[in-house]
PDB file of C-alpha atoms and ligand atoms in Angstrom:
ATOM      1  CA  UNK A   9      -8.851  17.095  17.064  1.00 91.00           C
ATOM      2  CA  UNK A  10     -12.228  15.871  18.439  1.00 93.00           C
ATOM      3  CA  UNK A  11     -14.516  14.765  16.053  1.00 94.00           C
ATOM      4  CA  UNK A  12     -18.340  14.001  16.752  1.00 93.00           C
ATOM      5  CA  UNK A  13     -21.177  11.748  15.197  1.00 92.00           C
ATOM      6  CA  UNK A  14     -21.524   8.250  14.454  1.00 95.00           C
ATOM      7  CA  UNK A  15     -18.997   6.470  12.428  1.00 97.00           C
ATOM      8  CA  UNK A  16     -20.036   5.263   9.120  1.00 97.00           C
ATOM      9  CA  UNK A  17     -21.009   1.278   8.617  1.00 97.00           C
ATOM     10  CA  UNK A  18     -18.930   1.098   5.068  1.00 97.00           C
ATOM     11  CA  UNK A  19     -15.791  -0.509   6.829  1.00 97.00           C
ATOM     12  CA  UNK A  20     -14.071  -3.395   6.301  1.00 97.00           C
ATOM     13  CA  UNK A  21     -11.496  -4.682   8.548  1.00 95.00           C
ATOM     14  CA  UNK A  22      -9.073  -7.602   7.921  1.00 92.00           C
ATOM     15  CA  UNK A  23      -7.322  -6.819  10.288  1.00 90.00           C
ATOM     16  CA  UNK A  24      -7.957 -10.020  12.768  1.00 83.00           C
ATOM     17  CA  UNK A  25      -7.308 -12.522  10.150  1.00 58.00           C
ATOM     18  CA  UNK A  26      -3.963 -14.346   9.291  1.00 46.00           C
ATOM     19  CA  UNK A  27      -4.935 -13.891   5.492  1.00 40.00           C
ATOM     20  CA  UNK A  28      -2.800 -11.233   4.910  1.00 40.00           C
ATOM     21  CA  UNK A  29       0.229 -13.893   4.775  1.00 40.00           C
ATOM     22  CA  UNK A  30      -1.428 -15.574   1.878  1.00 39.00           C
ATOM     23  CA  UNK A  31      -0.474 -12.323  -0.046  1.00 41.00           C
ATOM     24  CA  UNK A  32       2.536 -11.718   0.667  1.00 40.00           C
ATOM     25  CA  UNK A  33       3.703 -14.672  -1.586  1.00 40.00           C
ATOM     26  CA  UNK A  34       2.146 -12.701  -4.560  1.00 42.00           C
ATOM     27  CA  UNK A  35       5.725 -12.683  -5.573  1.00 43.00           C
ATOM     28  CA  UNK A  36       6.085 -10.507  -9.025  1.00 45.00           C
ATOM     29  CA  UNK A  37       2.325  -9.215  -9.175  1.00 46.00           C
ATOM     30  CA  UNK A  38       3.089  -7.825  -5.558  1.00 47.00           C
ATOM     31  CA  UNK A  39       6.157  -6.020  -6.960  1.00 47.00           C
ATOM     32  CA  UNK A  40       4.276  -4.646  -9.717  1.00 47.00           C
ATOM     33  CA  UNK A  41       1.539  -3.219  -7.810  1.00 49.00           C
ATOM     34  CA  UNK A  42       4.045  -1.591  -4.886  1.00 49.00           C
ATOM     35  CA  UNK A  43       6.094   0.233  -7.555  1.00 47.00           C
ATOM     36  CA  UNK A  44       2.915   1.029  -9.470  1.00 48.00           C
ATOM     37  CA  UNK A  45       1.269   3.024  -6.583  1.00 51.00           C
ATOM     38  CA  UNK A  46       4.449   4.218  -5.418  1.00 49.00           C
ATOM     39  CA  UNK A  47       4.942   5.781  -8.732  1.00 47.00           C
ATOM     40  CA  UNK A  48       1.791   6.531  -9.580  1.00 48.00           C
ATOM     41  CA  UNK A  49       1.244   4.390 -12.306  1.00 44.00           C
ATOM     42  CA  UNK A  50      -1.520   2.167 -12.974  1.00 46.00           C
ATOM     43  CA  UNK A  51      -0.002  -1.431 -13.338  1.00 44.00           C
ATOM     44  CA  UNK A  52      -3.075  -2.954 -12.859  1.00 45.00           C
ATOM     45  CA  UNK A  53      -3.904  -5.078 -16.268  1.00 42.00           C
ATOM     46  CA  UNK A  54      -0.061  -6.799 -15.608  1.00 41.00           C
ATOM     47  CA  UNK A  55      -1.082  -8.100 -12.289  1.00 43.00           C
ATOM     48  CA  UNK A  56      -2.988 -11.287 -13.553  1.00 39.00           C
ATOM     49  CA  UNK A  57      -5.129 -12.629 -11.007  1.00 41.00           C
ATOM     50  CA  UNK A  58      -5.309 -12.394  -7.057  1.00 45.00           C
ATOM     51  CA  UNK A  59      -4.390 -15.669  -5.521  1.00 46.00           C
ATOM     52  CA  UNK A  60      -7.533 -17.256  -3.925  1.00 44.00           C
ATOM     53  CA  UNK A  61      -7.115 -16.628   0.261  1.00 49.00           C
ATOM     54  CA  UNK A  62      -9.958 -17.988   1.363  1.00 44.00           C
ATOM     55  CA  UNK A  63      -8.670 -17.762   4.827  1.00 57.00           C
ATOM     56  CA  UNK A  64      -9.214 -13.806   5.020  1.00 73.00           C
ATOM     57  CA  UNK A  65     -11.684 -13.163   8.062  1.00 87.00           C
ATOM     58  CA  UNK A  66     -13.736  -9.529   6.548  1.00 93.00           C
ATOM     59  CA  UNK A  67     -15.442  -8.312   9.430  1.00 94.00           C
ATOM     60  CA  UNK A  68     -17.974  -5.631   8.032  1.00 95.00           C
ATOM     61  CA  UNK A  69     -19.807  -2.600   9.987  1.00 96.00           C
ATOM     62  CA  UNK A  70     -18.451  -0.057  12.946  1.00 96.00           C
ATOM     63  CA  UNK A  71     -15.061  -1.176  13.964  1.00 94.00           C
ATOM     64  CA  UNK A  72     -14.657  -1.994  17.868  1.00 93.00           C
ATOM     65  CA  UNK A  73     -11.136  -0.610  18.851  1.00 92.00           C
ATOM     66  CA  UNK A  74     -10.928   3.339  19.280  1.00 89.00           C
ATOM     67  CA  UNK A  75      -8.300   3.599  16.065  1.00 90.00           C
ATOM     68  CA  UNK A  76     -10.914   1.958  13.941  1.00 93.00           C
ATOM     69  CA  UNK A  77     -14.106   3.699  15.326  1.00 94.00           C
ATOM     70  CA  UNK A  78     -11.580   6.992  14.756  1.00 94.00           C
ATOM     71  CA  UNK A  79     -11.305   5.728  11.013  1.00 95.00           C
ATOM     72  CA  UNK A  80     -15.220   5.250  10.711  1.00 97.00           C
ATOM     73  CA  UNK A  81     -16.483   8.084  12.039  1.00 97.00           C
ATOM     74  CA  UNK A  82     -13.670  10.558   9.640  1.00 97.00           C
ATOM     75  CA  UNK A  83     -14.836   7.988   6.979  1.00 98.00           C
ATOM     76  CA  UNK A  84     -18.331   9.356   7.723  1.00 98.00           C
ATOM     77  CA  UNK A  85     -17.764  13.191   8.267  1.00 98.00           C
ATOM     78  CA  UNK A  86     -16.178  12.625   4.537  1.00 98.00           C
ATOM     79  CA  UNK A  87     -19.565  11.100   3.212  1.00 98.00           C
ATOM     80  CA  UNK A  88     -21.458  14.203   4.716  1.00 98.00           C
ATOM     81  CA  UNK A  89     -19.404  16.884   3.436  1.00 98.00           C
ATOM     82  CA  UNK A  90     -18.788  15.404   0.091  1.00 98.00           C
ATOM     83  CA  UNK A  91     -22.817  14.513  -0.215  1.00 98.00           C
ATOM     84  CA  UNK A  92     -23.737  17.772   0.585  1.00 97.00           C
ATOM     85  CA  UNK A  93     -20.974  18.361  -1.990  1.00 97.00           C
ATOM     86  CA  UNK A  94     -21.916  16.762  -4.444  1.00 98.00           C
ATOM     87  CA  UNK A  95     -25.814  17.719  -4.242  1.00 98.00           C
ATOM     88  CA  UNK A  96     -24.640  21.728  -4.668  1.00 96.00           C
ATOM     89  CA  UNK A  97     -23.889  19.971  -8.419  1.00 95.00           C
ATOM     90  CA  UNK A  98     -26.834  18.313  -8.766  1.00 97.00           C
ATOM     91  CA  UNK A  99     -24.934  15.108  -9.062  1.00 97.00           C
ATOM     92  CA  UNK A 100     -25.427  11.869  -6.288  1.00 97.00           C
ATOM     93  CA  UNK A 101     -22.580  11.123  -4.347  1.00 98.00           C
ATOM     94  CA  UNK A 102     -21.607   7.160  -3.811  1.00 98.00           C
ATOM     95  CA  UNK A 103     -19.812   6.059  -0.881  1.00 98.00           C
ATOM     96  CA  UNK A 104     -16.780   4.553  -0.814  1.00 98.00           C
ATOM     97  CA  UNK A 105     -15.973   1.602   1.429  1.00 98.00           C
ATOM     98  CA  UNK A 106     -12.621   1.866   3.863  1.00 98.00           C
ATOM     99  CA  UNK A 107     -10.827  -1.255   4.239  1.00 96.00           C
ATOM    100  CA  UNK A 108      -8.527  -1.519   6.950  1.00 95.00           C
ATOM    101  CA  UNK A 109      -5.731  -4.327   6.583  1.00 91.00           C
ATOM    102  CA  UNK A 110      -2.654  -5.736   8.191  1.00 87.00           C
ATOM    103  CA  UNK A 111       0.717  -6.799   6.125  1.00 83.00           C
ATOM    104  CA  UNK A 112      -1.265  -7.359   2.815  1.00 84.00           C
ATOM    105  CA  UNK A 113      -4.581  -7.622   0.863  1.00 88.00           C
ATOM    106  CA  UNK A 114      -6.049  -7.949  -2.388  1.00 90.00           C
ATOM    107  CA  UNK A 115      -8.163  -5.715  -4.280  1.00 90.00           C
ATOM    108  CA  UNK A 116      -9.421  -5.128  -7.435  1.00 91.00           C
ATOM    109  CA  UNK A 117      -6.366  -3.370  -8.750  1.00 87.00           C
ATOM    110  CA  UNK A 118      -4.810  -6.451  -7.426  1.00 86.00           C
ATOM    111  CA  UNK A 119      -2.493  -7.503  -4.570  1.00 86.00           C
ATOM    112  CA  UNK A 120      -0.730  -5.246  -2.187  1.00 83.00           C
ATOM    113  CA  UNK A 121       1.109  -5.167   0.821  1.00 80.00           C
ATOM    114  CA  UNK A 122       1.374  -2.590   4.019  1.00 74.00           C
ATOM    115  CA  UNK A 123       4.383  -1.413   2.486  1.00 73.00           C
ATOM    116  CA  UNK A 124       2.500   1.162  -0.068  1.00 75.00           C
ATOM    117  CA  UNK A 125       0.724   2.988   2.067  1.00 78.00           C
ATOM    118  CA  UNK A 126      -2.698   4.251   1.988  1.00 85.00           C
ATOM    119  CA  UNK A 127      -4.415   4.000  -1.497  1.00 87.00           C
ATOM    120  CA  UNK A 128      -7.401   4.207  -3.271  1.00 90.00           C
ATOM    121  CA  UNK A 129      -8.740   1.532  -5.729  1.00 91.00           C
ATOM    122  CA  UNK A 130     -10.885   2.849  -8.040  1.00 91.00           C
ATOM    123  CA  UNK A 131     -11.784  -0.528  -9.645  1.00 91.00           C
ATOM    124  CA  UNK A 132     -13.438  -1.416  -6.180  1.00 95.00           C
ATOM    125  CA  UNK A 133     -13.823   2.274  -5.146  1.00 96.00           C
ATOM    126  CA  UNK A 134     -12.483   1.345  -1.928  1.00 95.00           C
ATOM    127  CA  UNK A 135      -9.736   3.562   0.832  1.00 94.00           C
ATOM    128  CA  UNK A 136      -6.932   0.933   1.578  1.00 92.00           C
ATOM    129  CA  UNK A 137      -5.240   1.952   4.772  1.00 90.00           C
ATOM    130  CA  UNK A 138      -2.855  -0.509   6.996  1.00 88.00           C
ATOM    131  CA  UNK A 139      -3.261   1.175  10.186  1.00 85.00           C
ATOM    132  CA  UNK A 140       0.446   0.783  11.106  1.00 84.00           C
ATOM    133  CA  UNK A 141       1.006   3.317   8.479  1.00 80.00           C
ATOM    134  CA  UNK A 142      -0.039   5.996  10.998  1.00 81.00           C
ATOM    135  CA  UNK A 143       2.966   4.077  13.410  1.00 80.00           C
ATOM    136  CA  UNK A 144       5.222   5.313  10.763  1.00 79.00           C
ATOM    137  CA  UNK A 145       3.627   8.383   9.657  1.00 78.00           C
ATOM    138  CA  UNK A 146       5.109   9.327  13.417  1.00 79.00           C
ATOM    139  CA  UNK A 147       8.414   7.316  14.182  1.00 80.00           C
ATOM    140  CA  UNK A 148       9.749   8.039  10.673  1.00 74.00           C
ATOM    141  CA  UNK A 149       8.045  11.485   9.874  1.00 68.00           C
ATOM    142  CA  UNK A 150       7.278  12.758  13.109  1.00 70.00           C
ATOM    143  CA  UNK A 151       3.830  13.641  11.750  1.00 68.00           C
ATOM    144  CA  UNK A 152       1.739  12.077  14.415  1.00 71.00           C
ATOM    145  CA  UNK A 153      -1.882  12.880  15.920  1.00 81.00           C
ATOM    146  CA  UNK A 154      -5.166  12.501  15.253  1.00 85.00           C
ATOM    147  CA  UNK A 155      -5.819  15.129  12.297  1.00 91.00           C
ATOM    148  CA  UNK A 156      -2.640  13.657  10.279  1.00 88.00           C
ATOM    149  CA  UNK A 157      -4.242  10.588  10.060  1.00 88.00           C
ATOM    150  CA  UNK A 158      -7.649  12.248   9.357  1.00 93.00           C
ATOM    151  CA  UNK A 159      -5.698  14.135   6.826  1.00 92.00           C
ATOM    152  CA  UNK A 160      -4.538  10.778   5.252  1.00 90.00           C
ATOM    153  CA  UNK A 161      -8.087   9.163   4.890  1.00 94.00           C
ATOM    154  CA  UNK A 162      -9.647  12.761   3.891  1.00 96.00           C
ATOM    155  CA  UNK A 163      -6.818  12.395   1.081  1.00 93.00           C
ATOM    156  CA  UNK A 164      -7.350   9.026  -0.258  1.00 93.00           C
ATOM    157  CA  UNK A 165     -10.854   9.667  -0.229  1.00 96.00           C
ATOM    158  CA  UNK A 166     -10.209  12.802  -2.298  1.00 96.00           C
ATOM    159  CA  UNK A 167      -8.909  10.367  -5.481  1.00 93.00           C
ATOM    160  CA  UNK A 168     -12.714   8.869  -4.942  1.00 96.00           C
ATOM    161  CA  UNK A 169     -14.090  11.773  -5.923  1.00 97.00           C
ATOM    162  CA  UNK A 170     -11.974  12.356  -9.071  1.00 95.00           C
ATOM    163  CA  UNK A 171     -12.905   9.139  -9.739  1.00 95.00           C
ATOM    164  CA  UNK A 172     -16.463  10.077  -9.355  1.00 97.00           C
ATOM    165  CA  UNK A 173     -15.946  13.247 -10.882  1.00 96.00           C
ATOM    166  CA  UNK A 174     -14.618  11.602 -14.079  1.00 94.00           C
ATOM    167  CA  UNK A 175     -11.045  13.632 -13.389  1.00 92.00           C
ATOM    168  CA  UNK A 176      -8.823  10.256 -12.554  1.00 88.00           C
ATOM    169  CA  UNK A 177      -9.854   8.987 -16.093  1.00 87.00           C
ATOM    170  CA  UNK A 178      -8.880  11.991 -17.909  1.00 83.00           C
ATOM    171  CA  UNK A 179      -5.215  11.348 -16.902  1.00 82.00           C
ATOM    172  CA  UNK A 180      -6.222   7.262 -18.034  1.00 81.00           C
ATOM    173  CA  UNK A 181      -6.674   8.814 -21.152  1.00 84.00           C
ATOM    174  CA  UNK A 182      -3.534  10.290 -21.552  1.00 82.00           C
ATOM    175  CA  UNK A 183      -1.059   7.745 -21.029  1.00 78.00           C
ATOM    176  CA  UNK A 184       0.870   6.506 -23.756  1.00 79.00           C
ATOM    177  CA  UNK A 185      -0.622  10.096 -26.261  1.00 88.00           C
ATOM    178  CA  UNK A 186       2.155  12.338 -23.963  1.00 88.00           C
ATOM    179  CA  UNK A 187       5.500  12.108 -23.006  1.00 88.00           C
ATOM    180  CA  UNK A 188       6.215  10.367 -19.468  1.00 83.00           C
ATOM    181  CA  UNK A 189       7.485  13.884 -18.432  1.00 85.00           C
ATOM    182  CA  UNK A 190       4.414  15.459 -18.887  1.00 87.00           C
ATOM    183  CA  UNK A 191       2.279  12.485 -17.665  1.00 84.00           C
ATOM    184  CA  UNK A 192       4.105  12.935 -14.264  1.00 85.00           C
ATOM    185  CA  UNK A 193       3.178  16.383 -14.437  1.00 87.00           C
ATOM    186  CA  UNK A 194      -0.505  15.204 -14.441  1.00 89.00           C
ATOM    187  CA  UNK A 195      -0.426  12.975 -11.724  1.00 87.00           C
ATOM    188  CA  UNK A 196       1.416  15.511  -9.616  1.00 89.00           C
ATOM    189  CA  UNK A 197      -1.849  17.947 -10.616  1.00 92.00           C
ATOM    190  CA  UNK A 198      -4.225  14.917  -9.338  1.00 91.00           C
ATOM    191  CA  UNK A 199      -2.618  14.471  -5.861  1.00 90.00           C
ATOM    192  CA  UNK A 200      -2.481  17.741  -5.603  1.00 93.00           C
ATOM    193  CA  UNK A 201      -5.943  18.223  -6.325  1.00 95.00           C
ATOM    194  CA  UNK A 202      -6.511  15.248  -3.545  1.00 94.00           C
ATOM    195  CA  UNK A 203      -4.956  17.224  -1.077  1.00 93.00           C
ATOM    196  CA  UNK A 204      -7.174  20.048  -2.123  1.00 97.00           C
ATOM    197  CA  UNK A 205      -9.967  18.527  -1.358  1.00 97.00           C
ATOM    198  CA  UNK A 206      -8.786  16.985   1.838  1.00 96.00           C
ATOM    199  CA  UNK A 207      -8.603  20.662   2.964  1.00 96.00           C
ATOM    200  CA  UNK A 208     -12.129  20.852   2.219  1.00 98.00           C
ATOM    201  CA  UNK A 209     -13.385  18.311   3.811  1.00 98.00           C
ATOM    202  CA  UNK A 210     -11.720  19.822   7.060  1.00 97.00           C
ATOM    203  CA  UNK A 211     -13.309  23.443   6.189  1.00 97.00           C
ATOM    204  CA  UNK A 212     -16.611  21.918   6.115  1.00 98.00           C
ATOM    205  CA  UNK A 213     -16.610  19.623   8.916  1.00 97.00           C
ATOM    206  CA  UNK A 214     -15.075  21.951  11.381  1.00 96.00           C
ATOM    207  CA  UNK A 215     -17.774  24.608   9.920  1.00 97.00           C
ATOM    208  CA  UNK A 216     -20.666  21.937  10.625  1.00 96.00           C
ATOM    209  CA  UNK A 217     -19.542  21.030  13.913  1.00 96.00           C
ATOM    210  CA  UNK A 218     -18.600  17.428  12.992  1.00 96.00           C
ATOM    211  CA  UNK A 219     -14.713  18.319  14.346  1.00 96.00           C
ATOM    212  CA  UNK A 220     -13.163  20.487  16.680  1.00 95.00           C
ATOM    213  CA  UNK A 221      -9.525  21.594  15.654  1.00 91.00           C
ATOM    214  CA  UNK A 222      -7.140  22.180  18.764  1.00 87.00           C
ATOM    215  CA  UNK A 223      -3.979  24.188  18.441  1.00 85.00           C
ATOM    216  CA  UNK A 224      -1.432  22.769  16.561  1.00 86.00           C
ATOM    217  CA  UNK A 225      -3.778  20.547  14.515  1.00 88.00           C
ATOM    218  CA  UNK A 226      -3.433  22.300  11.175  1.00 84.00           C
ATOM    219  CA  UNK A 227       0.407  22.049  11.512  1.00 83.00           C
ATOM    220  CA  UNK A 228      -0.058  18.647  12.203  1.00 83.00           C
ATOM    221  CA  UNK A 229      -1.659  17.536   8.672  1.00 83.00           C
ATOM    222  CA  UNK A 230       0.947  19.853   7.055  1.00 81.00           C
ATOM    223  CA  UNK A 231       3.833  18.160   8.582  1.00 81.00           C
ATOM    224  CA  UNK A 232       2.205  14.873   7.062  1.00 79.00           C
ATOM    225  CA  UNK A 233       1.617  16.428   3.699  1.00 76.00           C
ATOM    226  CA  UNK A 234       5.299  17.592   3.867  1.00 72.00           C
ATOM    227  CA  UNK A 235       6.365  14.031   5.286  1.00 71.00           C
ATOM    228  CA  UNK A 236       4.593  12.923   2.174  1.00 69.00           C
ATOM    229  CA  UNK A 237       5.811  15.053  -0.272  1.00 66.00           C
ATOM    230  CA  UNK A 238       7.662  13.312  -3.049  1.00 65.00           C
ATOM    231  CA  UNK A 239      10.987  15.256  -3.013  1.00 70.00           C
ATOM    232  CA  UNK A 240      11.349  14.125   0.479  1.00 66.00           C
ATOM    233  CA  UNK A 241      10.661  10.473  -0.540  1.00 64.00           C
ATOM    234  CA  UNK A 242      13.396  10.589  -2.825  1.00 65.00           C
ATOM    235  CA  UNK A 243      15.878  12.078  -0.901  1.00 68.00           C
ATOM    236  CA  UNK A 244      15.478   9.208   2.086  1.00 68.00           C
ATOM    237  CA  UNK A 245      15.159   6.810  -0.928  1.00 67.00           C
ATOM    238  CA  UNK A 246      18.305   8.430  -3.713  1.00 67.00           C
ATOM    239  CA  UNK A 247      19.650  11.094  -2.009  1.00 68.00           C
ATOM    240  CA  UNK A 248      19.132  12.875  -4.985  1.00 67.00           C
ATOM    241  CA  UNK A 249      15.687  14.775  -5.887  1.00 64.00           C
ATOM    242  CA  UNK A 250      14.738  14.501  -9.602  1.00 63.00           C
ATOM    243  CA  UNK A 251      11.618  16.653 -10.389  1.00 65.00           C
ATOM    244  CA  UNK A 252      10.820  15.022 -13.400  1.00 65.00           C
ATOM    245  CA  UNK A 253       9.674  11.802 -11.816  1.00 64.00           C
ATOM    246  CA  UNK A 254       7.973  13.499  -9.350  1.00 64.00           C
ATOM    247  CA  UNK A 255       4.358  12.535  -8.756  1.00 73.00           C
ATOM    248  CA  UNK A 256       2.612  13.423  -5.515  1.00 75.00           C
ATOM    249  CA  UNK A 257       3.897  17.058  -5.729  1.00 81.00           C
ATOM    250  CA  UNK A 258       6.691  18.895  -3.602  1.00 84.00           C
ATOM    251  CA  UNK A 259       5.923  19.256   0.011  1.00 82.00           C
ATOM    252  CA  UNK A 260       5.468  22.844  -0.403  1.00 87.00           C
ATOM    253  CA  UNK A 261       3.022  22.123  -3.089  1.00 90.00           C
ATOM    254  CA  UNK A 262       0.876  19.851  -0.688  1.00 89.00           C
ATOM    255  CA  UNK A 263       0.961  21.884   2.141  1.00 88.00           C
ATOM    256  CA  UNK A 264      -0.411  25.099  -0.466  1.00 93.00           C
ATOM    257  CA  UNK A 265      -3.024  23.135  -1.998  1.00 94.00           C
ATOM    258  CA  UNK A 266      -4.007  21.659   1.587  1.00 93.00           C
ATOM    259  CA  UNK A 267      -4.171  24.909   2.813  1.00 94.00           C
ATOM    260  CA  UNK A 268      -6.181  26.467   0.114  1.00 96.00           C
ATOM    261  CA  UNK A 269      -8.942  23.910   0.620  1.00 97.00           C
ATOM    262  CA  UNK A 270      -8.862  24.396   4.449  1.00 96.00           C
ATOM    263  CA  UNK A 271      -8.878  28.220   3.691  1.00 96.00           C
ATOM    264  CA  UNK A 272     -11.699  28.735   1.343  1.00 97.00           C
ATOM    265  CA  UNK A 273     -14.205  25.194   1.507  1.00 97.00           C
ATOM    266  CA  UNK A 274     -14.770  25.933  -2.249  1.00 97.00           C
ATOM    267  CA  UNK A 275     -14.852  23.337  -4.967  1.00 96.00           C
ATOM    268  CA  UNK A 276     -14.221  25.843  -7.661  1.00 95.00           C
ATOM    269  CA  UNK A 277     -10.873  27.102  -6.089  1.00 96.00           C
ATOM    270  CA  UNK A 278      -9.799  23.454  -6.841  1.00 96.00           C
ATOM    271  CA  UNK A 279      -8.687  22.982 -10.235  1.00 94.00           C
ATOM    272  CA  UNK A 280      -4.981  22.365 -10.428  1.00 94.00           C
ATOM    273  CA  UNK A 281      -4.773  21.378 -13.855  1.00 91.00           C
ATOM    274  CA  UNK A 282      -5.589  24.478 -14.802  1.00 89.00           C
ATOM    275  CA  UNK A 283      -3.801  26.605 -12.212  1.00 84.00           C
ATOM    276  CA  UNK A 284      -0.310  28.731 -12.812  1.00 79.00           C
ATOM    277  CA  UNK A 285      -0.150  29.067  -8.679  1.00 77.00           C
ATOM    278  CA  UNK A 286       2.840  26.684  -7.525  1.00 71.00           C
TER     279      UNK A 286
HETATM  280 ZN1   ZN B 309      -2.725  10.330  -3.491  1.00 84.20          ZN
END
């Protein structure tokens, strides 16, 4: 993938400072928060407060190594596409901020450490991403390159715009009024739905000019959707797949709803909850 353009100035990177040790002795609350994004569930009100790290060195603006001007300027093609997006609904889009972090940070759904993953905090309405992640993403997955970590960040940003769009609080309101079954059913809808709309963010920005796909490049963000993919998760992690518990979708599932965004660019196609395809 090439990708042109400035990167965007809405980064955060701890990535310099030793304050990520501070976290890591979060002890319980750290727990609760890894198993809560792993699972999809929001844990957030048991996490009590962050410790105080006043050690954490936040370096704000344009990034200066290449993987972190890489992260600003995808960070940036997203606030295009999604602006533009968002104005073909009349509505405004806000930015979010992408904070990259090493071994562990604190946010404002509390503390967390490299081991999650990517996420989204929509309390801050900021993209966490440990760029080791990517490290694994190939030695583990064997989903490397440039447009499976695009694909990542396109992703995360994605649950912004549900939160935007008022969709992540729909599924807020249902916890607790249905069954856990079904509630896992929803938040297999919403990733979905993320995935989705990373596809259309690639659609667009290749179709303004802002990236250039090579060969291979599509196959690459579907291998990461299908390294991704929950019943693959569980069958490193149990051996065993249980569908019920599923919440970020089957890998087939990612890789069709990635694929339909890529395919057709339009916002309308996007509605999982309401969809009887896969
Ligand atoms: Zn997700």
């Amino acid at each position: 993938m090439q990708i042109f353009g400035k990167g965007s100035e809405n980064v955060e990177d701890s990535r310099g400072s030793k304050g990520g040790k501070a976290v890591l002795g979060g002890g319980v609350g750290l727990i609760i928060v890894v198993l809560g994004l792993f699972f999809g569930k929001d844990l957030t009100g048991l996490v009590g407060q962050m410790p105080t790290n006043e050690d954490t060195e936040v370096n704000r603006g344009i990034p200066t190594d290449s993987a972190g001007i890489q992260m600003s300027k995808i960070l940036n093609s997203t606030d295009e596409v999604w602006e533009e997006e968002f104005q073909s609904m009349s509505k405004e889009y806000e930015k979010p901020t992408l904070r990259l972090f090493r071994e562990g940070v604190q946010t404002a759904c509390g503390s967390a450490s490299a081991d999650v993953g990517p996420f989204y905090c929509p309390g801050d309405r900021k993209v966490y991403i440990d760029l080791s992640f990517y490290d694994e993403l190939a030695n583990r997955f064997g989903a490397a390159g440039d447009f499976a970590q695009a694909y990542v960040l396109a992703h995360e940003v994605g649950h912004h715009v549900q939160n935007l769009l008022g969709i992540s609080d729909k599924l807020q309101q249902a916890r607790g009024k249905v069954s856990e079954t079904e509630h896992n059913r929803l938040s297999v809808k919403l990733e979905l739905q993320a995935d989705f709309y990373a596809g259309l963010w690639a659609h667009n920005a290749q179709k303004v000019g802002t990236i250039k796909l090579d060969e291979g490049d599509l196959q690459e963000a579907l291998t990461a959707a299908n390294a991704i993919g929950d019943d693959k998760l569980q069958k490193q992690a149990t051996g065993e797949v249980t569908p019920d518990s599923f919440t970020h979708g089957t890998s087939q599932q990612r890789m069709y709803w990635f694929k339909k965004g890529f395919e057709t660019g339009d916002i309308k196609q996007g509605d999982t909850f309401n969809s009887s395809e896969l």
